[in-house]
mmCIF file of C-alpha atoms in Angstrom:
data_model
loop_
_atom_site.group_PDB
_atom_site.id
_atom_site.type_symbol
_atom_site.label_atom_id
_atom_site.label_comp_id
_atom_site.label_asym_id
_atom_site.label_seq_id
_atom_site.Cartn_x
_atom_site.Cartn_y
_atom_site.Cartn_z
ATOM 1 C CA UNK H 1 -12.418 0.526 3.421
ATOM 2 C CA UNK H 2 -13.066 3.851 1.733
ATOM 3 C CA UNK H 3 -11.215 5.660 4.530
ATOM 4 C CA UNK H 4 -8.135 3.474 3.943
ATOM 5 C CA UNK H 5 -8.190 4.307 0.237
ATOM 6 C CA UNK H 6 -8.557 8.046 0.918
ATOM 7 C CA UNK H 7 -5.708 7.999 3.453
ATOM 8 C CA UNK H 8 -3.459 6.260 0.935
ATOM 9 C CA UNK H 9 -4.375 8.694 -1.810
ATOM 10 C CA UNK H 10 -3.584 11.683 0.406
ATOM 11 C CA UNK H 11 -0.232 10.169 1.322
ATOM 12 C CA UNK H 12 0.975 9.591 -2.232
ATOM 13 C CA UNK H 13 -0.306 12.965 -3.406
ATOM 14 C CA UNK H 14 1.683 14.648 -0.642
ATOM 15 C CA UNK H 15 4.859 12.873 -1.796
ATOM 16 C CA UNK H 16 4.134 13.831 -5.410
ATOM 17 C CA UNK H 17 3.640 17.490 -4.492
ATOM 18 C CA UNK H 18 6.969 17.544 -2.683
ATOM 19 C CA UNK H 19 8.716 16.003 -5.690
ATOM 20 C CA UNK H 20 7.055 18.467 -8.073
ATOM 21 C CA UNK H 21 8.221 21.340 -5.848
ATOM 22 C CA UNK H 22 11.804 20.066 -5.961
ATOM 23 C CA UNK H 23 11.822 19.288 -2.241
ATOM 24 C CA UNK H 24 13.131 16.128 -0.543
ATOM 25 C CA UNK H 25 10.469 13.461 -0.846
ATOM 26 C CA UNK H 26 12.046 10.032 -0.324
ATOM 27 C CA UNK H 27 10.663 9.545 3.183
ATOM 28 C CA UNK H 28 7.185 10.636 2.118
ATOM 29 C CA UNK H 29 7.355 8.343 -0.922
ATOM 30 C CA UNK H 30 8.262 5.428 1.339
ATOM 31 C CA UNK H 31 5.459 6.326 3.737
ATOM 32 C CA UNK H 32 3.051 6.473 0.789
ATOM 33 C CA UNK H 33 4.174 3.061 -0.489
ATOM 34 C CA UNK H 34 3.817 1.413 2.913
ATOM 35 C CA UNK H 35 0.499 3.135 3.593
ATOM 36 C CA UNK H 36 -1.011 2.283 0.218
ATOM 37 C CA UNK H 37 0.110 -1.332 0.084
ATOM 38 C CA UNK H 38 -0.895 -2.076 3.672
ATOM 39 C CA UNK H 39 -4.262 -0.445 2.994
ATOM 40 C CA UNK H 40 -4.686 -2.491 -0.194
ATOM 41 C CA UNK H 41 -4.067 -5.681 1.764
ATOM 42 C CA UNK H 42 -6.460 -4.663 4.555
ATOM 43 C CA UNK H 43 -9.187 -3.660 2.098
ATOM 44 C CA UNK H 44 -8.757 -6.864 0.072
ATOM 45 C CA UNK H 45 -8.887 -8.949 3.250
ATOM 46 C CA UNK H 46 -12.076 -7.187 4.343
ATOM 47 C CA UNK H 47 -13.605 -7.719 0.890
ATOM 48 C CA UNK H 48 -12.835 -11.440 1.013
ATOM 49 C CA UNK H 49 -14.348 -11.654 4.489
ATOM 50 C CA UNK H 50 -17.513 -9.880 3.354
ATOM 51 C CA UNK H 51 -17.988 -12.592 0.729
ATOM 52 C CA UNK H 52 -17.154 -15.390 3.144
ATOM 53 C CA UNK H 53 -16.004 -18.645 1.565
ATOM 54 C CA UNK H 54 -16.947 -17.363 -1.880
ATOM 55 C CA UNK H 55 -14.238 -14.713 -1.555
ATOM 56 C CA UNK H 56 -11.606 -17.409 -2.005
ATOM 57 C CA UNK H 57 -13.039 -18.865 -5.196
ATOM 58 C CA UNK H 58 -11.883 -17.821 -8.630
ATOM 59 C CA UNK H 59 -15.484 -17.093 -9.582
ATOM 60 C CA UNK H 60 -15.272 -13.775 -7.711
ATOM 61 C CA UNK H 61 -12.826 -11.033 -8.802
ATOM 62 C CA UNK H 62 -11.967 -10.251 -5.183
ATOM 63 C CA UNK H 63 -9.869 -13.440 -5.034
ATOM 64 C CA UNK H 64 -7.531 -12.012 -7.670
ATOM 65 C CA UNK H 65 -7.485 -8.601 -5.983
ATOM 66 C CA UNK H 66 -6.485 -10.283 -2.730
ATOM 67 C CA UNK H 67 -3.498 -12.005 -4.386
ATOM 68 C CA UNK H 68 -2.503 -8.814 -6.218
ATOM 69 C CA UNK H 69 -2.652 -6.768 -3.006
ATOM 70 C CA UNK H 70 -0.141 -9.072 -1.330
ATOM 71 C CA UNK H 71 2.278 -8.727 -4.242
ATOM 72 C CA UNK H 72 2.223 -4.931 -3.938
ATOM 73 C CA UNK H 73 3.731 -5.231 -0.462
ATOM 74 C CA UNK H 74 6.698 -7.092 -1.945
ATOM 75 C CA UNK H 75 7.687 -5.498 -5.271
ATOM 76 C CA UNK H 76 9.271 -2.061 -5.723
ATOM 77 C CA UNK H 77 11.018 -2.539 -2.387
ATOM 78 C CA UNK H 78 9.396 -4.569 0.320
ATOM 79 C CA UNK H 79 7.524 -2.724 3.008
ATOM 80 C CA UNK H 80 10.258 -3.705 5.475
ATOM 81 C CA UNK H 81 12.863 -1.946 3.303
ATOM 82 C CA UNK H 82 10.595 1.100 3.029
ATOM 83 C CA UNK H 83 10.316 1.167 6.822
ATOM 84 C CA UNK H 84 14.116 1.165 7.051
ATOM 85 C CA UNK H 85 14.254 4.128 4.637
ATOM 86 C CA UNK H 86 11.747 5.984 6.822
ATOM 87 C CA UNK H 87 13.648 5.167 10.028
ATOM 88 C CA UNK H 88 16.996 6.299 8.587
ATOM 89 C CA UNK H 89 15.488 9.575 7.490
ATOM 90 C CA UNK H 90 13.922 10.162 10.901
ATOM 91 C CA UNK H 91 17.223 9.451 12.669
ATOM 92 C CA UNK H 92 19.057 12.122 10.671
#
């Protein structure tokens, strides 16, 4: 789970550095969004599984994190839209 978080962090920092340098960054920003939100969902799923049935109860904070992780894949442009942005940029 820590590796997923580190990979996501490296991805968004790369996009931010490109933007700060005034270079094109839209593809890298889309890659960062897809990477981070997919990682959040995978990490949240693993956390729920570690707790077993308790992971689904509201008594554990991981239940809320699991629901929040799914929402991140949808808002600010769904991951499918971000994949289309990446594909268009690669085809240029």
